[in-house]
mmCIF file of C-alpha atoms and ligand atoms in Angstrom:
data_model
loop_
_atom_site.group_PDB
_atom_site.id
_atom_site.type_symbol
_atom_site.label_atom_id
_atom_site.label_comp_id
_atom_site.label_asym_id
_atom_site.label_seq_id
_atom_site.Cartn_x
_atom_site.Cartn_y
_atom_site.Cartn_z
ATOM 1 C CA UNK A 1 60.058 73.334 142.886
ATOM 2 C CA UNK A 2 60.428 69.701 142.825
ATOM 3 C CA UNK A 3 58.989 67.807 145.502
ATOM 4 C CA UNK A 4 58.219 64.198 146.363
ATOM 5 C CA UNK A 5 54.626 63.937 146.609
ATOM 6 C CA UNK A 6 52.723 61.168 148.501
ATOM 7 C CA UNK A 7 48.924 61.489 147.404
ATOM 8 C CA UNK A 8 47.686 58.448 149.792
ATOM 9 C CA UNK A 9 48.271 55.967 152.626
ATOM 10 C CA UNK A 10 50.865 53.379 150.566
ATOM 11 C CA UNK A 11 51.218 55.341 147.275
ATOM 12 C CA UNK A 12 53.746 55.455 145.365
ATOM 13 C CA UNK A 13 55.680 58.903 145.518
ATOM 14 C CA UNK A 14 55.126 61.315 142.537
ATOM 15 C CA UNK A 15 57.951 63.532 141.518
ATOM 16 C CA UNK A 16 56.255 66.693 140.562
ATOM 17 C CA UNK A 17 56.536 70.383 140.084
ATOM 18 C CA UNK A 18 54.366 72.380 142.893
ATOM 19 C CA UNK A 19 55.085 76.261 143.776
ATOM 20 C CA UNK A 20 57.595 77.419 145.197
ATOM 21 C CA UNK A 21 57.110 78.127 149.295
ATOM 22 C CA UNK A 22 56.552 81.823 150.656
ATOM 23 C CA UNK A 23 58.280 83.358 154.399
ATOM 24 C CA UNK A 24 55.525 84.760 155.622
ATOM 25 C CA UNK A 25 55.798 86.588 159.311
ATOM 26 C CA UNK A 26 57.847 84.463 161.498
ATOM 27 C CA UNK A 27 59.057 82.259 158.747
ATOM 28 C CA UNK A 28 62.172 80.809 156.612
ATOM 29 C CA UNK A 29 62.060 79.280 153.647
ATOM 30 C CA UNK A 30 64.909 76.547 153.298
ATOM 31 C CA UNK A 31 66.692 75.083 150.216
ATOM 32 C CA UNK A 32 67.093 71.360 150.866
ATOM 33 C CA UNK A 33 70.326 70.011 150.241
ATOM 34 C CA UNK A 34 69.850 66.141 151.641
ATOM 35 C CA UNK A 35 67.019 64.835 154.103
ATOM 36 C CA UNK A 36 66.893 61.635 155.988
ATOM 37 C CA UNK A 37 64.978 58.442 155.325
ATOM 38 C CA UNK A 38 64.069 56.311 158.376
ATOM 39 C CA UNK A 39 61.293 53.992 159.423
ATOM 40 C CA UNK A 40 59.427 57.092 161.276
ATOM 41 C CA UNK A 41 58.450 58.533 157.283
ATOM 42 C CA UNK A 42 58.240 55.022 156.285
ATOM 43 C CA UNK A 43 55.089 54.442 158.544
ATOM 44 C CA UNK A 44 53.873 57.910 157.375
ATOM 45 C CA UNK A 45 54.136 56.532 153.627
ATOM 46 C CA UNK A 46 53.012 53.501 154.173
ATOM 47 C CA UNK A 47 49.844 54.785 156.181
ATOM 48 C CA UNK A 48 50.012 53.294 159.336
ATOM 49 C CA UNK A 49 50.283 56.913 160.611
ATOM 50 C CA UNK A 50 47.431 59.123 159.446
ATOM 51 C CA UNK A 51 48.251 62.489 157.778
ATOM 52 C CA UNK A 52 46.290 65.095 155.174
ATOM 53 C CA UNK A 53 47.265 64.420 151.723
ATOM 54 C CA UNK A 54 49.126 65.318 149.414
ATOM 55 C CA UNK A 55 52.040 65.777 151.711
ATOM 56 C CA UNK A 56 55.645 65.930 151.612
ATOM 57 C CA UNK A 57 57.260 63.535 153.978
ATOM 58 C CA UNK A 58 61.149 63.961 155.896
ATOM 59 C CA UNK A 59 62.712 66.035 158.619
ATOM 60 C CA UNK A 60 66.101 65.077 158.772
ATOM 61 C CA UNK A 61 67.214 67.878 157.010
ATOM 62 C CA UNK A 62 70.536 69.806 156.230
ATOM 63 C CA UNK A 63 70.279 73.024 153.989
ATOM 64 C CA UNK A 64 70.540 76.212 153.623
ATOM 65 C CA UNK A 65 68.778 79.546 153.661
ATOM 66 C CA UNK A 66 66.894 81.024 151.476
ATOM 67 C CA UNK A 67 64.585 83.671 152.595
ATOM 68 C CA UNK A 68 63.110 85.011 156.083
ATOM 69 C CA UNK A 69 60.188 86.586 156.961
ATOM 70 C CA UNK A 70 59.827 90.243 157.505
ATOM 71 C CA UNK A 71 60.356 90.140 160.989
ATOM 72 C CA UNK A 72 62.921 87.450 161.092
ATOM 73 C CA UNK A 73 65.850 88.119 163.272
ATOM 74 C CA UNK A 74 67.292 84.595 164.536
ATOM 75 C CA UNK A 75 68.284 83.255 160.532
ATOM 76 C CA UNK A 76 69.694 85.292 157.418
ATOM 77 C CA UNK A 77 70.130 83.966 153.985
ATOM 78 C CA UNK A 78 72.754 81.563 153.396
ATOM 79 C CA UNK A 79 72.459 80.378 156.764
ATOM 80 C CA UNK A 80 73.409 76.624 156.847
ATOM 81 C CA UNK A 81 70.511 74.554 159.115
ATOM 82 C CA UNK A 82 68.995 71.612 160.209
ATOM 83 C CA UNK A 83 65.682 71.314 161.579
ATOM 84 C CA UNK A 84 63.275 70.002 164.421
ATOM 85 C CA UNK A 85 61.034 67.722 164.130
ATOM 86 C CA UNK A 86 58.516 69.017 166.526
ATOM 87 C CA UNK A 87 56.320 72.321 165.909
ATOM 88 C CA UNK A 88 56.078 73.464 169.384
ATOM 89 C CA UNK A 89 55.199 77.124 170.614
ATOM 90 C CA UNK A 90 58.367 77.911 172.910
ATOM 91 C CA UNK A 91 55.868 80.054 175.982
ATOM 92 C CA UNK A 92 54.289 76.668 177.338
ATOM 93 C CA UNK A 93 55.825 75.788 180.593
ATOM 94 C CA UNK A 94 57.053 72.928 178.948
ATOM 95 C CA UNK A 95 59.249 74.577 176.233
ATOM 96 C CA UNK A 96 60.071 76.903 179.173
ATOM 97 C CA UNK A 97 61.343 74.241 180.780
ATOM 98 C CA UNK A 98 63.451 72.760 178.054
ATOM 99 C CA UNK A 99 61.115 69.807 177.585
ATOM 100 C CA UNK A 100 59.251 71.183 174.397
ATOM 101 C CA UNK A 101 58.581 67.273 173.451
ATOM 102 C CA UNK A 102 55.561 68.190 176.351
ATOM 103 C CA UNK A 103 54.424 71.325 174.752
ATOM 104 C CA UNK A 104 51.161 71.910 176.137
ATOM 105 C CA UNK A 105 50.197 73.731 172.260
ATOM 106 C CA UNK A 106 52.088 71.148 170.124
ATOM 107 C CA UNK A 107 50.477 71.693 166.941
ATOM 108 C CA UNK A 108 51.887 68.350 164.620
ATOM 109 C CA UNK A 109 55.492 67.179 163.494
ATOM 110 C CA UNK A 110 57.177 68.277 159.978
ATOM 111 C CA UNK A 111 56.453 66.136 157.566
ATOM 112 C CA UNK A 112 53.144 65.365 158.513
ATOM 113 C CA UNK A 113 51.480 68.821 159.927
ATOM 114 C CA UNK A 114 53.105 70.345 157.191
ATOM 115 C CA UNK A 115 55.050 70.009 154.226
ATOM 116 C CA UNK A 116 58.613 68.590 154.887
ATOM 117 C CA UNK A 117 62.147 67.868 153.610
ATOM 118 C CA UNK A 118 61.867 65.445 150.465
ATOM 119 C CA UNK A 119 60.894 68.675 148.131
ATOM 120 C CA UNK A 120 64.003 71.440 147.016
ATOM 121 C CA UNK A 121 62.751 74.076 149.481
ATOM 122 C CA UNK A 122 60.703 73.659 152.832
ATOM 123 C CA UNK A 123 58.806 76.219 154.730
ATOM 124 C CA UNK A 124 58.537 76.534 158.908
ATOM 125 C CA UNK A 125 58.403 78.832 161.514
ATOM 126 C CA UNK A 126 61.722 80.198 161.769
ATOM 127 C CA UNK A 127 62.143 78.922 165.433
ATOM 128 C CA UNK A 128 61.951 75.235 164.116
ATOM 129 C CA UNK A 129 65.411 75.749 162.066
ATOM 130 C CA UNK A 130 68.424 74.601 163.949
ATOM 131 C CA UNK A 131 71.725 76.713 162.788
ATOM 132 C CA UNK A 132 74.792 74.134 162.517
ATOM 133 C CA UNK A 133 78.067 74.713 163.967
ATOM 134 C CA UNK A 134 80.847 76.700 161.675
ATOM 135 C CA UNK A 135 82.977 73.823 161.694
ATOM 136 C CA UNK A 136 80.503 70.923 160.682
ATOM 137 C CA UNK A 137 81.529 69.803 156.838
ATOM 138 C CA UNK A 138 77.785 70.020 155.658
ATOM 139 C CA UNK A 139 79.132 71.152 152.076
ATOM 140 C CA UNK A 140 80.651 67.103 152.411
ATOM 141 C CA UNK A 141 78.839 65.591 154.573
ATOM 142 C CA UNK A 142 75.066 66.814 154.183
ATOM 143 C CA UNK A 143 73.086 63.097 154.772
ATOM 144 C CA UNK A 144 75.400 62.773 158.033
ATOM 145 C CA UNK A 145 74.911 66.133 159.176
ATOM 146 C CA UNK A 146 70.663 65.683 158.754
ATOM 147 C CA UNK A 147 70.534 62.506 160.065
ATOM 148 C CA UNK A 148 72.342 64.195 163.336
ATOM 149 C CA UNK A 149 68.459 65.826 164.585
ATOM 150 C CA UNK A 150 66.812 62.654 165.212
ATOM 151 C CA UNK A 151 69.177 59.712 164.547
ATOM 152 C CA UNK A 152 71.837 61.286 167.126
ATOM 153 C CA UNK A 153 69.651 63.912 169.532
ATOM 154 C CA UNK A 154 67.222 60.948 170.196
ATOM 155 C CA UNK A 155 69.996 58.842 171.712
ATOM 156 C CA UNK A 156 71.829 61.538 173.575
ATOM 157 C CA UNK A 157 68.365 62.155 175.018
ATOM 158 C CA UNK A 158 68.215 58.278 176.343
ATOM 159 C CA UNK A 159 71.742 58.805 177.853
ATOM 160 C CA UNK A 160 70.661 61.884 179.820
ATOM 161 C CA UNK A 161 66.745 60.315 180.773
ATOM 162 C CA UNK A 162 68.600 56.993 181.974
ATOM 163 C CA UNK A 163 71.733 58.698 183.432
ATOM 164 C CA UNK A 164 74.297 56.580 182.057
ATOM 165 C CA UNK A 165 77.716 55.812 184.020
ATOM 166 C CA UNK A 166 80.948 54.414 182.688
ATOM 167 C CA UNK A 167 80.306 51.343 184.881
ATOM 168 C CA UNK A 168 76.904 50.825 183.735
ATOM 169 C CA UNK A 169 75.940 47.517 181.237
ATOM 170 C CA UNK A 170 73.553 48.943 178.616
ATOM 171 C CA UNK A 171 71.258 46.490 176.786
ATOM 172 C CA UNK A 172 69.749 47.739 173.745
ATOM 173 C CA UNK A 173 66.481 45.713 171.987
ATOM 174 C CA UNK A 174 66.531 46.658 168.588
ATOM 175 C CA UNK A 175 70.346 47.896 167.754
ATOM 176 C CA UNK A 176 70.365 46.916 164.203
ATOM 177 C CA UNK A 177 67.656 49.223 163.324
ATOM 178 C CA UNK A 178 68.527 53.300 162.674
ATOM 179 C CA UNK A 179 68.193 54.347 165.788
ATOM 180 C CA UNK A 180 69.522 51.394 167.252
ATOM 181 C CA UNK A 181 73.001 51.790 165.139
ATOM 182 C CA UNK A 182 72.965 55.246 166.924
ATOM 183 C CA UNK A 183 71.916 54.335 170.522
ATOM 184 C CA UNK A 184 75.197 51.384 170.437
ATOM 185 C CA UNK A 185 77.790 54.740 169.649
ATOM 186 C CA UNK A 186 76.210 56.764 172.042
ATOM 187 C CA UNK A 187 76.231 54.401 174.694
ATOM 188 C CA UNK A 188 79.984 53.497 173.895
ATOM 189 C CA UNK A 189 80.161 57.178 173.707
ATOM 190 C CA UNK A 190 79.150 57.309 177.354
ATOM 191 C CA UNK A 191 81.561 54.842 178.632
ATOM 192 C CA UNK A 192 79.159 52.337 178.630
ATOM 193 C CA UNK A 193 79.024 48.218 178.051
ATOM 194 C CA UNK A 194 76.895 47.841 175.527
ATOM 195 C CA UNK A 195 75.291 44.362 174.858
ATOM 196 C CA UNK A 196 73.274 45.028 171.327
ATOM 197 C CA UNK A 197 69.784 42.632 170.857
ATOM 198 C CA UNK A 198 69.034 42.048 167.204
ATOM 199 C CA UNK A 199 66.807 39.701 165.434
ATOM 200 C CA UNK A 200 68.382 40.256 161.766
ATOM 201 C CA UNK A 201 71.772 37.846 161.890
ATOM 202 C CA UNK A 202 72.732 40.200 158.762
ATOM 203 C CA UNK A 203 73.281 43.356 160.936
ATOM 204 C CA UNK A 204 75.304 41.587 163.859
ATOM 205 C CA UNK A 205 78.387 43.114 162.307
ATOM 206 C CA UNK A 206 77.160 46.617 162.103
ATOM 207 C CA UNK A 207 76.199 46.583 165.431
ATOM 208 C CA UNK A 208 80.124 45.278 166.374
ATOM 209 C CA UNK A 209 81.208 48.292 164.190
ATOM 210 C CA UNK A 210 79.063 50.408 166.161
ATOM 211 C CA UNK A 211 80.655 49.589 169.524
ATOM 212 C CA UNK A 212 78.813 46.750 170.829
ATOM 213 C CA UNK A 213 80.709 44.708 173.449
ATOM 214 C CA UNK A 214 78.429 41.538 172.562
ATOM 215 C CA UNK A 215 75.695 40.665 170.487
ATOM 216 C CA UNK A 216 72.186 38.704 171.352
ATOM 217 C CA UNK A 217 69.940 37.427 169.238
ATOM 218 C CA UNK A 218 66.585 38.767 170.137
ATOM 219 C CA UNK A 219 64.867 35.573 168.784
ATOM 220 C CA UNK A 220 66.483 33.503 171.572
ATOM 221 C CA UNK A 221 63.940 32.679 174.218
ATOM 222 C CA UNK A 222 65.864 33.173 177.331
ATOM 223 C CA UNK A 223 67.222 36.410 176.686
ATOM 224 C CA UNK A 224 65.942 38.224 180.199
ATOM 225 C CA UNK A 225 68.437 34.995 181.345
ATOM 226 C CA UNK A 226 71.288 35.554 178.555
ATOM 227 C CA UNK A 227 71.044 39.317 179.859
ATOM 228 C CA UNK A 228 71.732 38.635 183.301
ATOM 229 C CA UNK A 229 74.364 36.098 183.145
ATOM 230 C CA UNK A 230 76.405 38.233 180.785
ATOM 231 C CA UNK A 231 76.101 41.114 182.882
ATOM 232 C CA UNK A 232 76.461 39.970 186.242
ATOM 233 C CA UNK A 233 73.406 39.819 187.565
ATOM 234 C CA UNK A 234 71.482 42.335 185.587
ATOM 235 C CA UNK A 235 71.681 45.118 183.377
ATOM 236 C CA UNK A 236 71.778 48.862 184.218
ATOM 237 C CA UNK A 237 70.043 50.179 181.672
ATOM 238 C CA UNK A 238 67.473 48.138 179.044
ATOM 239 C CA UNK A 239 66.741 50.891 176.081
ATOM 240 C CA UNK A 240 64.084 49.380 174.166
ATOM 241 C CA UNK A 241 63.630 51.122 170.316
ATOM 242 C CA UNK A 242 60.966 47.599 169.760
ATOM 243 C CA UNK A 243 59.142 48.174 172.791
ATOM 244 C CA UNK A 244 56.555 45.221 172.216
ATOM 245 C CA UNK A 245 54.543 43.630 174.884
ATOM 246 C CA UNK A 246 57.792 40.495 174.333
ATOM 247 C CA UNK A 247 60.595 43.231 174.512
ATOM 248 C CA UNK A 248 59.590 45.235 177.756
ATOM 249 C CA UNK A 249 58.798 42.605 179.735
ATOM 250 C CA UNK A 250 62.332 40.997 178.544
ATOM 251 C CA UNK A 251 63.935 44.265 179.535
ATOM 252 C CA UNK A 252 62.495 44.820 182.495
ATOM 253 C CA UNK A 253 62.880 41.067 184.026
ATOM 254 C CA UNK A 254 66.701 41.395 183.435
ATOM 255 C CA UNK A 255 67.004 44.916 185.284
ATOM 256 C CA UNK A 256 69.275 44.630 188.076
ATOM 257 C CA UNK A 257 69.401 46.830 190.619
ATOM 258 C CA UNK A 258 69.161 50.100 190.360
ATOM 259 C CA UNK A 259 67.817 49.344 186.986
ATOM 260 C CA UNK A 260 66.485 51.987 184.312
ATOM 261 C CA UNK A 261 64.081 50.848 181.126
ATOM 262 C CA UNK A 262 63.625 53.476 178.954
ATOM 263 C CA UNK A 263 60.744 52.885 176.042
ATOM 264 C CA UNK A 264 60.674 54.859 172.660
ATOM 265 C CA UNK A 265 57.519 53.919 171.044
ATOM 266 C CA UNK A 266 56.663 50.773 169.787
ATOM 267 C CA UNK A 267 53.079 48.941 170.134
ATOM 268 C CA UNK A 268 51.597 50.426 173.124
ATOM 269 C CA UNK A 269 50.128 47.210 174.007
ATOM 270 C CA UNK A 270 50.683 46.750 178.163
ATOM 271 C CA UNK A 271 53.656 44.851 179.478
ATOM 272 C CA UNK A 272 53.782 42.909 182.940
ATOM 273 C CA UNK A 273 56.356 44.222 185.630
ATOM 274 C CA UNK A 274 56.983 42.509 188.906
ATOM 275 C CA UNK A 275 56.370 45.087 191.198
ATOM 276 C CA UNK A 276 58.043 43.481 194.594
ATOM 277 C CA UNK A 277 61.212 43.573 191.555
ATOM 278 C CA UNK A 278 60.407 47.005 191.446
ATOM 279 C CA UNK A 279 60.303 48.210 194.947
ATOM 280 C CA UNK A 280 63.456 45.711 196.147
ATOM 281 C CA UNK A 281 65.468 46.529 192.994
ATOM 282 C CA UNK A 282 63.788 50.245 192.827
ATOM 283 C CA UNK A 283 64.053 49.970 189.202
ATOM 284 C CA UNK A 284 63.017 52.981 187.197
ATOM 285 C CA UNK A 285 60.778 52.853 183.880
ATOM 286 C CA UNK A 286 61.051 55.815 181.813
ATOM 287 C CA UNK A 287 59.612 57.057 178.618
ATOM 288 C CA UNK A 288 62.165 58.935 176.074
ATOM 289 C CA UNK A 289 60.438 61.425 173.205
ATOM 290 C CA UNK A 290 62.500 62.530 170.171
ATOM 291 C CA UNK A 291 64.875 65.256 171.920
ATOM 292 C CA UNK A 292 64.948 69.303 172.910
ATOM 293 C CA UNK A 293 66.036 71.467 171.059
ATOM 294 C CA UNK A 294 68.881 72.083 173.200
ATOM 295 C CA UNK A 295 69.814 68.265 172.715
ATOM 296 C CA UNK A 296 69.623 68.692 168.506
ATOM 297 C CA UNK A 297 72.306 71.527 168.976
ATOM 298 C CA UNK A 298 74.288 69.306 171.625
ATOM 299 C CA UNK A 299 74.104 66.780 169.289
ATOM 300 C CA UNK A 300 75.615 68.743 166.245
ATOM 301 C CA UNK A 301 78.282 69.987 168.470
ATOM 302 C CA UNK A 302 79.104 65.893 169.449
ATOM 303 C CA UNK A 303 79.544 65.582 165.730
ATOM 304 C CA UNK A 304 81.463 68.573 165.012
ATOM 305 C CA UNK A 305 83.927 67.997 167.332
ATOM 306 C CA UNK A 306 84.635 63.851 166.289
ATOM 307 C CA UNK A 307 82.820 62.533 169.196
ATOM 308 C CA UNK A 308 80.743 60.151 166.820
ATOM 309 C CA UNK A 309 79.892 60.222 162.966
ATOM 310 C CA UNK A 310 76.523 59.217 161.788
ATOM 311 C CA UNK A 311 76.251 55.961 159.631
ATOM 312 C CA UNK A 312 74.449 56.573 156.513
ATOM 313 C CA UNK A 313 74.859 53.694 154.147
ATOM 314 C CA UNK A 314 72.321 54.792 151.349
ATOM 315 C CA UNK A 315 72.237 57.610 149.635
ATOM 316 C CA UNK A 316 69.992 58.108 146.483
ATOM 317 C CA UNK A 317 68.575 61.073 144.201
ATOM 318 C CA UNK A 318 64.916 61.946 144.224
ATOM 319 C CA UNK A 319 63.924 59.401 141.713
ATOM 320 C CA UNK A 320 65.071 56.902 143.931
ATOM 321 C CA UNK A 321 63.326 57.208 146.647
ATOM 322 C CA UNK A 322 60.324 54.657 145.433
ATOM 323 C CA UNK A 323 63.233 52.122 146.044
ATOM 324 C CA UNK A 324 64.525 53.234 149.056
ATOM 325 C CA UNK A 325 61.506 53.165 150.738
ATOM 326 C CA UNK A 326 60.907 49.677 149.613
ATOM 327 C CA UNK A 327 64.305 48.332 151.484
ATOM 328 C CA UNK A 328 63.284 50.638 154.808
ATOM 329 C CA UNK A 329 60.269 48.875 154.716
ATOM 330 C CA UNK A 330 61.806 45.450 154.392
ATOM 331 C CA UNK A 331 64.204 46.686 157.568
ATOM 332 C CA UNK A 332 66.995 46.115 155.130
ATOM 333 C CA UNK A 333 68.860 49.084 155.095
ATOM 334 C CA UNK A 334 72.260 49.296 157.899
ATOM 335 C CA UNK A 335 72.127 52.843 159.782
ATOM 336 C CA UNK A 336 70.303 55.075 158.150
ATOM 337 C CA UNK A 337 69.718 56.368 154.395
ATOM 338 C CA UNK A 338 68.716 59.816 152.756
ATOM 339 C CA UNK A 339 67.378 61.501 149.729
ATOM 340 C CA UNK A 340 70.318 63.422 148.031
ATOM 341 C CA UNK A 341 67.733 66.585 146.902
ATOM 342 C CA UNK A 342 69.690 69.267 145.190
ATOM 343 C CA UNK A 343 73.194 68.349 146.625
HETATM 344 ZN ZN1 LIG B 1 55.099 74.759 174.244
#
C-alpha cells in the first residue's frame, strides 16, 4: 500500500510502498478513504511530540472495511467507519464508566502508538473503529465526516464538562484555530453567546461564519476587562484551546459567577487564580480530554441529522501533504484540512 511515511522528528514525508496490514485476532483492517490534518499530527511531524519512527501519522479518519479478524463480531466488510483516537482497553473502571480518556491501561493514541490514517489501509483493534450512521453522505462528504471524531466530539465534550445553558456567554481563546472553528458552532449549537478571541485578524470572518456573536482580539491587553464589560459582568464559560500561562489567567479573571474554565492542553506552565474569586464566585476549573466514545457517535449523529457541518477548507491528494503541513504549521489554514487518500 501507499502510505505517508515520516522517518524523523521534522522530516519531510516520504510517499512509499510498505505491505499491506494483516487482522489479526481482535482486529480490522480499514481502507482509508480521507483522514484529517490538524495541528495535533502537525506537532507529531514536526517533533515536538516524541514517537517511534517510521510512523504513519492521522486519525481523523472516514473509510471503509476491509477485513476482520477471526473472531470479529462488532464490524463486517464494507462497513463504513471512523475511528478513535485513543487505544484504550474498555474493562478499566474508567472505560466502564464512559470516561475511557482515564483508562487506567491506555496503551498510546493512533498515529503515534501505531500506524495511522495517512496510508490506503490502517490496522486497529476492532473496538477502536467507530461505525457511521446510515444516513451520513460519507461517499460525498468523506473529509467532513473524519474530521467529525476529534474536530466535533472534542467540543461536544466541552459543552457537556462545562454544562452549557442557552443563557450562558461563552468566551472562547483561540476560535480561529481547528478546534476553535468547531467549539464557536457548538456553542451556538447550544444556545449559547459566543464571544470568539483570536489573534490572527485574517480569521475574524470565519469565526463570524461560525456563529460568533462578537469578536476580540486576543492581542489586546485588557481582554479579562473587554470580557466582562461585553458580557455583563463576566463570562459563563472561558474555553481555552491556547491555554498559556497569558490565556488562563485572562479566562479565569473574567469568570463571573458561577463561572466554568475549561483547559484543553496547551503549555502546562502554572497560571495564577484568585482564590477569594474562587470561593465568592465558586468558579469551577475543569480539564476537557479528546471525547468518549459515546461522544464520537453523538457527534456523528449531530452531523447526520444537520445540526452542524464540519468546515474543511483544504483538501489535497497524498503528494500534497508536504504542503499542507507547511500552512498548518504557519496556523494558516481556516477550519480544518485533510488528505484525500484513495477517495
Ligand atoms: Zn480502560
Amino acid at each position: 500500500m501507499k502510505a505517508l511515511l515520516l522517518c524523523g522528528p521534522g522530516e519531510r514525508f516520504q510517499l512509499e510502498e510498505i505491505p499491506d496490514p494483516v487482522a489479526g485476532p481482535g482486529e480490522a483492517v480499514v481502507k482509508v478513504i480521507t483522514c484529517g490534518s490538524g495541528l495535533t499530527i502537525q506537532h507529531v511531524k514536526a517533533g515536538r511530540t516524541k514517537v517511534d519512527y517510521p510512523r504513519v501519522i492521522g486519525h481523523e479518519i472516514t473509510g471503509e472495511v476491509e477485513e476482520v479478524g477471526d473472531d470479529v463480531t462488532s464490524l463486517k466488510v464494507g462497513d463504513p467507519v471512523t475511528c478513535y483516537f485513543y487505544l484504550t482497553c474498555g474493562t478499566c473502571k474508567w472505560c466502564r464508566r464512559n470516561r475511557e480518556t482515564l483508562c487506567e491501561k491506555f496503551t498510546g493514541y493512533v498515529g503515534r502508538g501505531v500506524n495511522g490514517g495517512y496510508a490506503e489501509y490502517i490496522k486497529l483493534p476492532a473496538s477502536t473503529f467507530l461505525k457511521l450512521p446510515s444516513s451520513l453522505d460519507y461517499k460525498n462528504h468523506p473529509a467532513e465526516v473524519g474530521v467529525i471524531s476529534d474536530a466535533i466530539a472534542t467540543p461536544v465534550k466541552v459543552i457537556r464538562r462545562a454544562r452549557v445553558l442557552p443563557t450562558d456567554t461563552v468566551a472562547v481563546f483561540g476560535a480561529g484555530g481547528g478546534l476553535g472553528i468547531h467549539m464557536i458552532m457548538l456553542a451556538r449549537w447550544a444556545h449559547a453567546r459566543v464571544i470568539a478571541i483570536e489573534s490572527k485578524p485574517e480569521k475574524f470572518d470565519a469565526c463570524k461564519e461560525a456563529g460568533a456573536d462578537e469578536v476580540i482580539d486576543g492581542t489586546r491587553n485588557d481582554l479579562p476587562e473587554a470580557l466582562i464589560e461585553l458580557s455583563s459582568g463576566g463570562i459563563d464559560v472561558g474555553i481555552d484551546f491556547v491555554s498559556s500561562e497569558q490565556t488562563l489567567e485572562h479566562a479565569a479573571a473574567a469568570l463571573g459567577k458561577g463561572g466554568r474554565l475549561v483547559t484543553l492542553g496547551g503549555s502546562g506552565k502554572p497560571f495564577k487564580a484568585d482564590p477569594r474569586a474562587m470561593l465568592e464566585k465558586e468558579l469551577e476549573f475543569i480539564g476537557s480530554r479528546y471525547a468518549t466514545k459515546q461522544e464520537v457517535t453523538e457527534s456523528l449523529e449531530l452531523v447526520a441529522r444537520g445540526d452542524v457541518w464540519p468546515l474543511v477548507t483544504d483538501i489535497r491528494p497524498m503528494e500534497g501533504a508536504e504542503a499542507l503541513h507547511e500552512e498548518l504549521e504557519k496556523g494558516s489554514i481556516i477550519g480544518r484540512a485533510a488528505i484525500r487518500i484513495t477517495a
